[in-house]
Amino acid sequence: MSAAPQRRGDRRTPPTSPDSSEEPKKSRAGRDLPAALAVGFSLGIGIILILLFAPLLWYPLVAIAFLVATWEVTKRLRDGGYDVAFWPLLVGGQAVIWASWPWGQTGSIAAFAATVLVVMVWKLLSQGLSHAPQNYLKDLAASVLVLAWLPLLASFGANLVMADDGAARVATLMVVVVCSDVGGYAAGVLFGKHPMAPAISPKKSWEGLVGSLVVGTTGAVCCVIFLLGSHWWIGAVLGPILVVCATLGDLVESQVKRDLGIKDMGTLLPGHGGIMDRLDSLLPSAFVVWAVLTALL
């Protein structure tokens, strides 16, 4: 006997196609969880080995990561109609990161200002002196945003390693961000019922933020005590500020992607998207860790 035809409004699940078993299984948070965990674990092990045995390799690691991230973002912006200054952003972005090695954040800010000037002139002369550039202000603003958002914030994270306890400071940054992500993910999946910003990132919930705050602050306190050998209350200050800034950084990238009509900035990391999709929360967090530890340690 043949199956009864499916009526309009019938909510029964249609038969599974033969190829559906080959599609990666996604979690309730929308990720290919096994791939995401494998990539995250591999990256974490690599960073731990660098911090233990060759901490100064942190600088080239950051520089390469943000070279790729800058390429991803500029490509997406160009596809979205923003004619950003591609080569000045790639070259100047590297100058912003590397300048913090010998000259600290003063060097990075100076390199940032110099690159902004180059971008202004680059866009002005992009069509020659005989033609006025089109959409100059829009493209210039987008270019400066990329420069400030990626390499300038990244320079604070890179420069962490130059302190006497630099490897521990970088480890604190990474551990607290991971704790925030894990706490937010677990609480969001298990208890998330109240969307935080549904128009920007529908999967983020207030319950997830509470989970991030609890686990992230716990991780910060532990890192300050056991890695940095300092007072627990510094971690209690660092944790909530970092979690809030990391969450806002994630929302900022989500809104940028929403404006551009894309899901991910790239496809380099299975289960995560592009390099930039993993760095969105790290960027403001790097500045927070640098600022709080510089002020309080």
CSV table of C-alpha atoms in Angstrom, one decimal:
chain,number,residue,atom,x,y,z
A,1,MET,CA,0.0,0.0,0.0
A,2,SER,CA,1.4,3.4,-1.0
A,3,ALA,CA,2.0,6.0,1.7
A,4,ALA,CA,-0.7,8.6,2.1
A,5,PRO,CA,0.1,11.9,0.4
A,6,GLN,CA,1.5,14.6,2.6
A,7,ARG,CA,-1.2,17.2,3.2
A,8,ARG,CA,-0.5,21.0,3.3
A,9,GLY,CA,0.6,21.9,6.8
A,10,ASP,CA,1.6,18.3,7.7
A,11,ARG,CA,4.6,18.7,10.0
A,12,ARG,CA,5.9,15.2,9.5
A,13,THR,CA,9.6,15.0,8.6
A,14,PRO,CA,10.2,14.1,5.0
A,15,PRO,CA,12.2,10.9,4.2
A,16,THR,CA,15.9,11.3,4.7
A,17,SER,CA,17.8,11.4,1.5
A,18,PRO,CA,20.6,8.9,1.0
A,19,ASP,CA,23.3,11.6,1.1
A,20,SER,CA,22.1,13.3,4.2
A,21,SER,CA,24.2,11.0,6.4
A,22,GLU,CA,27.3,12.5,4.8
A,23,GLU,CA,26.4,16.1,5.9
A,24,PRO,CA,28.3,17.2,9.1
A,25,LYS,CA,26.2,17.1,12.2
A,26,LYS,CA,25.7,20.5,13.8
A,27,SER,CA,25.1,21.3,17.4
A,28,ARG,CA,22.2,23.5,18.7
A,29,ALA,CA,24.6,26.4,18.5
A,30,GLY,CA,25.0,26.0,14.8
A,31,ARG,CA,28.5,24.5,14.6
A,32,ASP,CA,30.0,21.4,13.2
A,33,LEU,CA,31.0,20.5,16.8
A,34,PRO,CA,33.5,17.7,16.2
A,35,ALA,CA,35.4,19.7,13.6
A,36,ALA,CA,35.3,22.8,15.8
A,37,LEU,CA,36.6,20.9,18.8
A,38,ALA,CA,39.4,19.3,16.7
A,39,VAL,CA,40.5,22.6,15.3
A,40,GLY,CA,40.3,24.4,18.6
A,41,PHE,CA,42.3,21.6,20.4
A,42,SER,CA,45.0,21.7,17.7
A,43,LEU,CA,45.4,25.4,17.9
A,44,GLY,CA,45.4,25.3,21.7
A,45,ILE,CA,48.2,22.7,21.8
A,46,GLY,CA,50.2,24.7,19.3
A,47,ILE,CA,50.0,27.9,21.3
A,48,ILE,CA,50.9,26.0,24.6
A,49,LEU,CA,54.0,24.6,23.0
A,50,ILE,CA,55.1,28.0,21.7
A,51,LEU,CA,54.6,29.6,25.1
A,52,LEU,CA,56.5,26.9,26.9
A,53,PHE,CA,59.5,26.5,24.6
A,54,ALA,CA,59.7,29.5,22.3
A,55,PRO,CA,57.6,32.4,23.5
A,56,LEU,CA,59.0,35.0,21.1
A,57,LEU,CA,57.4,32.9,18.3
A,58,TRP,CA,54.2,34.4,19.5
A,59,TYR,CA,55.0,37.6,17.5
A,60,PRO,CA,55.2,35.9,14.1
A,61,LEU,CA,52.2,33.7,14.9
A,62,VAL,CA,50.1,36.8,15.6
A,63,ALA,CA,51.5,38.6,12.6
A,64,ILE,CA,50.7,35.7,10.2
A,65,ALA,CA,47.2,35.2,11.7
A,66,PHE,CA,46.3,38.8,11.2
A,67,LEU,CA,47.8,38.9,7.7
A,68,VAL,CA,45.3,36.2,6.8
A,69,ALA,CA,42.5,37.8,8.8
A,70,THR,CA,43.1,41.2,7.1
A,71,TRP,CA,43.0,39.5,3.7
A,72,GLU,CA,39.7,37.8,4.6
A,73,VAL,CA,38.0,41.0,5.9
A,74,THR,CA,39.2,43.2,3.0
A,75,LYS,CA,38.1,40.6,0.5
A,76,ARG,CA,34.6,40.4,2.1
A,77,LEU,CA,34.4,44.2,2.2
A,78,ARG,CA,35.4,44.5,-1.4
A,79,ASP,CA,32.8,41.9,-2.4
A,80,GLY,CA,30.3,44.0,-0.4
A,81,GLY,CA,31.0,47.2,-2.3
A,82,TYR,CA,33.7,48.8,-0.2
A,83,ASP,CA,36.9,49.6,-2.1
A,84,VAL,CA,39.2,49.4,0.8
A,85,ALA,CA,42.9,50.1,0.5
A,86,PHE,CA,44.1,46.5,0.2
A,87,TRP,CA,47.9,46.7,0.0
A,88,PRO,CA,48.3,49.6,2.5
A,89,LEU,CA,46.2,47.6,5.0
A,90,LEU,CA,48.2,44.4,4.5
A,91,VAL,CA,51.6,46.1,4.7
A,92,GLY,CA,50.7,48.8,7.3
A,93,GLY,CA,48.9,46.2,9.4
A,94,GLN,CA,52.1,44.2,9.7
A,95,ALA,CA,54.0,47.4,10.6
A,96,VAL,CA,51.5,48.1,13.4
A,97,ILE,CA,52.0,44.7,14.9
A,98,TRP,CA,55.8,44.5,14.6
A,99,ALA,CA,56.4,48.0,15.8
A,100,SER,CA,55.3,47.0,19.3
A,101,TRP,CA,58.3,44.6,19.6
A,102,PRO,CA,61.0,47.3,20.0
A,103,TRP,CA,58.9,50.3,20.9
A,104,GLY,CA,55.8,48.9,22.7
A,105,GLN,CA,52.4,50.4,22.2
A,106,THR,CA,53.9,53.8,21.3
A,107,GLY,CA,55.4,52.2,18.2
A,108,SER,CA,52.1,50.5,17.3
A,109,ILE,CA,50.2,53.8,17.6
A,110,ALA,CA,52.8,55.6,15.5
A,111,ALA,CA,52.7,52.9,12.8
A,112,PHE,CA,48.9,53.1,12.9
A,113,ALA,CA,48.9,56.9,12.4
A,114,ALA,CA,51.4,56.6,9.5
A,115,THR,CA,49.3,53.9,7.8
A,116,VAL,CA,46.2,56.0,8.1
A,117,LEU,CA,48.0,58.8,6.3
A,118,VAL,CA,49.1,56.4,3.6
A,119,VAL,CA,45.6,55.1,3.2
A,120,MET,CA,44.2,58.6,2.9
A,121,VAL,CA,46.6,59.5,0.1
A,122,TRP,CA,46.3,56.0,-1.5
A,123,LYS,CA,42.5,56.4,-1.8
A,124,LEU,CA,42.8,60.0,-3.0
A,125,LEU,CA,45.1,59.0,-5.8
A,126,SER,CA,43.6,55.7,-6.6
A,127,GLN,CA,42.2,57.0,-9.9
A,128,GLY,CA,44.9,59.4,-10.7
A,129,LEU,CA,45.0,63.2,-10.2
A,130,SER,CA,42.7,63.9,-13.2
A,131,HIS,CA,39.7,62.0,-11.6
A,132,ALA,CA,38.0,62.5,-8.3
A,133,PRO,CA,37.7,59.2,-6.3
A,134,GLN,CA,34.3,57.8,-5.9
A,135,ASN,CA,32.9,57.1,-2.5
A,136,TYR,CA,36.1,58.4,-0.9
A,137,LEU,CA,34.7,58.9,2.6
A,138,LYS,CA,32.9,55.5,2.8
A,139,ASP,CA,35.9,53.6,1.5
A,140,LEU,CA,38.4,55.5,3.7
A,141,ALA,CA,36.2,54.9,6.8
A,142,ALA,CA,36.0,51.2,6.1
A,143,SER,CA,39.8,51.0,5.6
A,144,VAL,CA,40.6,52.8,8.8
A,145,LEU,CA,38.1,50.6,10.6
A,146,VAL,CA,39.9,47.5,9.4
A,147,LEU,CA,43.3,48.9,10.5
A,148,ALA,CA,42.0,49.8,14.0
A,149,TRP,CA,39.9,46.7,14.4
A,150,LEU,CA,42.5,44.1,13.4
A,151,PRO,CA,46.2,45.0,13.6
A,152,LEU,CA,46.0,47.8,16.2
A,153,LEU,CA,44.0,45.7,18.7
A,154,ALA,CA,46.2,42.7,17.8
A,155,SER,CA,49.3,44.6,18.7
A,156,PHE,CA,48.3,44.7,22.4
A,157,GLY,CA,48.0,40.9,22.4
A,158,ALA,CA,51.3,40.5,20.7
A,159,ASN,CA,53.1,42.8,23.0
A,160,LEU,CA,51.9,40.9,26.1
A,161,VAL,CA,54.8,38.4,25.6
A,162,MET,CA,57.4,41.1,26.0
A,163,ALA,CA,56.9,41.4,29.8
A,164,ASP,CA,59.0,39.4,32.2
A,165,ASP,CA,56.1,37.1,32.7
A,166,GLY,CA,54.9,37.5,29.1
A,167,ALA,CA,54.2,33.8,28.4
A,168,ALA,CA,51.9,33.7,31.5
A,169,ARG,CA,50.1,36.9,30.4
A,170,VAL,CA,49.4,35.4,26.9
A,171,ALA,CA,48.3,32.2,28.5
A,172,THR,CA,45.9,34.2,30.8
A,173,LEU,CA,44.4,35.8,27.7
A,174,MET,CA,43.9,32.5,25.9
A,175,VAL,CA,42.6,30.6,29.0
A,176,VAL,CA,40.1,33.3,30.0
A,177,VAL,CA,38.7,33.7,26.5
A,178,VAL,CA,38.4,29.9,26.1
A,179,CYS,CA,36.7,29.7,29.6
A,180,SER,CA,34.3,32.5,28.5
A,181,ASP,CA,33.5,30.7,25.2
A,182,VAL,CA,33.0,27.3,26.9
A,183,GLY,CA,30.9,28.7,29.7
A,184,GLY,CA,28.7,30.7,27.3
A,185,TYR,CA,28.3,27.8,24.9
A,186,ALA,CA,27.4,25.3,27.6
A,187,ALA,CA,25.0,27.6,29.4
A,188,GLY,CA,23.4,28.7,26.1
A,189,VAL,CA,22.8,25.2,24.9
A,190,LEU,CA,21.5,23.9,28.2
A,191,PHE,CA,19.5,26.8,29.5
A,192,GLY,CA,19.3,29.5,26.8
A,193,LYS,CA,15.8,30.8,26.5
A,194,HIS,CA,16.1,34.6,26.5
A,195,PRO,CA,17.9,36.0,23.4
A,196,MET,CA,20.4,38.7,24.1
A,197,ALA,CA,20.5,40.4,20.7
A,198,PRO,CA,18.2,38.5,18.4
A,199,ALA,CA,18.5,41.1,15.6
A,200,ILE,CA,22.3,40.7,15.6
A,201,SER,CA,23.1,37.2,16.8
A,202,PRO,CA,20.0,35.0,17.4
A,203,LYS,CA,21.9,32.2,19.1
A,204,LYS,CA,23.3,34.4,21.9
A,205,SER,CA,21.3,34.3,25.1
A,206,TRP,CA,21.4,36.1,28.5
A,207,GLU,CA,21.8,32.6,30.1
A,208,GLY,CA,24.9,32.1,27.9
A,209,LEU,CA,26.3,35.5,29.1
A,210,VAL,CA,25.8,34.4,32.7
A,211,GLY,CA,27.7,31.2,32.0
A,212,SER,CA,30.5,33.1,30.3
A,213,LEU,CA,30.8,35.4,33.4
A,214,VAL,CA,30.9,32.6,35.9
A,215,VAL,CA,33.4,30.4,34.0
A,216,GLY,CA,35.4,33.2,32.6
A,217,THR,CA,35.8,35.0,35.9
A,218,THR,CA,36.7,31.7,37.6
A,219,GLY,CA,39.4,31.1,34.9
A,220,ALA,CA,40.7,34.6,35.3
A,221,VAL,CA,41.0,34.3,39.1
A,222,CYS,CA,42.8,30.9,38.7
A,223,CYS,CA,45.2,32.3,36.1
A,224,VAL,CA,46.1,35.4,38.2
A,225,ILE,CA,46.8,33.2,41.2
A,226,PHE,CA,48.6,30.2,39.6
A,227,LEU,CA,50.2,31.7,36.5
A,228,LEU,CA,50.9,35.2,37.5
A,229,GLY,CA,51.4,34.7,41.2
A,230,SER,CA,49.3,37.7,42.2
A,231,HIS,CA,46.2,38.7,44.1
A,232,TRP,CA,42.9,36.9,43.3
A,233,TRP,CA,40.9,40.2,43.2
A,234,ILE,CA,42.9,41.2,40.0
A,235,GLY,CA,41.3,38.2,38.3
A,236,ALA,CA,37.9,39.2,39.7
A,237,VAL,CA,38.3,42.5,38.0
A,238,LEU,CA,39.8,41.1,34.8
A,239,GLY,CA,37.2,38.3,34.3
A,240,PRO,CA,33.9,40.3,34.0
A,241,ILE,CA,35.5,43.1,31.9
A,242,LEU,CA,37.0,40.6,29.5
A,243,VAL,CA,33.8,38.6,29.2
A,244,VAL,CA,31.7,41.6,28.4
A,245,CYS,CA,34.2,43.0,25.9
A,246,ALA,CA,34.7,39.6,24.2
A,247,THR,CA,30.9,39.2,23.9
A,248,LEU,CA,30.6,42.7,22.4
A,249,GLY,CA,33.4,42.0,20.0
A,250,ASP,CA,31.6,38.9,18.8
A,251,LEU,CA,28.4,40.9,18.3
A,252,VAL,CA,30.4,43.6,16.4
A,253,GLU,CA,31.6,41.0,13.9
A,254,SER,CA,28.2,39.5,13.7
A,255,GLN,CA,26.7,42.8,12.7
A,256,VAL,CA,29.5,43.4,10.1
A,257,LYS,CA,28.7,40.0,8.6
A,258,ARG,CA,25.0,40.8,8.7
A,259,ASP,CA,25.6,44.1,6.8
A,260,LEU,CA,27.6,42.2,4.2
A,261,GLY,CA,25.1,39.4,4.0
A,262,ILE,CA,27.6,36.6,4.8
A,263,LYS,CA,27.7,33.8,7.4
A,264,ASP,CA,31.5,33.6,7.9
A,265,MET,CA,34.5,35.7,7.0
A,266,GLY,CA,36.3,32.7,5.5
A,267,THR,CA,36.4,28.9,5.3
A,268,LEU,CA,40.0,28.2,6.4
A,269,LEU,CA,39.1,26.6,9.8
A,270,PRO,CA,36.5,23.8,9.6
A,271,GLY,CA,33.7,24.2,12.2
A,272,HIS,CA,34.7,27.8,12.8
A,273,GLY,CA,34.8,29.6,9.5
A,274,GLY,CA,37.7,31.9,8.8
A,275,ILE,CA,40.6,33.1,10.9
A,276,MET,CA,38.7,36.2,11.7
A,277,ASP,CA,35.7,34.2,12.9
A,278,ARG,CA,38.0,32.9,15.7
A,279,LEU,CA,39.7,36.2,16.5
A,280,ASP,CA,36.6,38.4,16.9
A,281,SER,CA,36.4,38.0,20.7
A,282,LEU,CA,40.1,37.8,21.1
A,283,LEU,CA,40.7,41.3,19.7
A,284,PRO,CA,39.0,43.4,22.4
A,285,SER,CA,40.1,40.8,25.0
A,286,ALA,CA,43.8,41.4,24.1
A,287,PHE,CA,43.4,45.1,24.8
A,288,VAL,CA,41.6,44.4,28.1
A,289,VAL,CA,44.2,41.9,29.4
A,290,TRP,CA,47.0,44.3,28.4
A,291,ALA,CA,45.3,47.3,30.1
A,292,VAL,CA,44.2,45.5,33.3
A,293,LEU,CA,47.5,43.7,33.9
A,294,THR,CA,49.6,46.7,33.0
A,295,ALA,CA,47.6,48.8,35.5
A,296,LEU,CA,47.3,46.3,38.3
A,297,LEU,CA,50.4,44.1,38.3
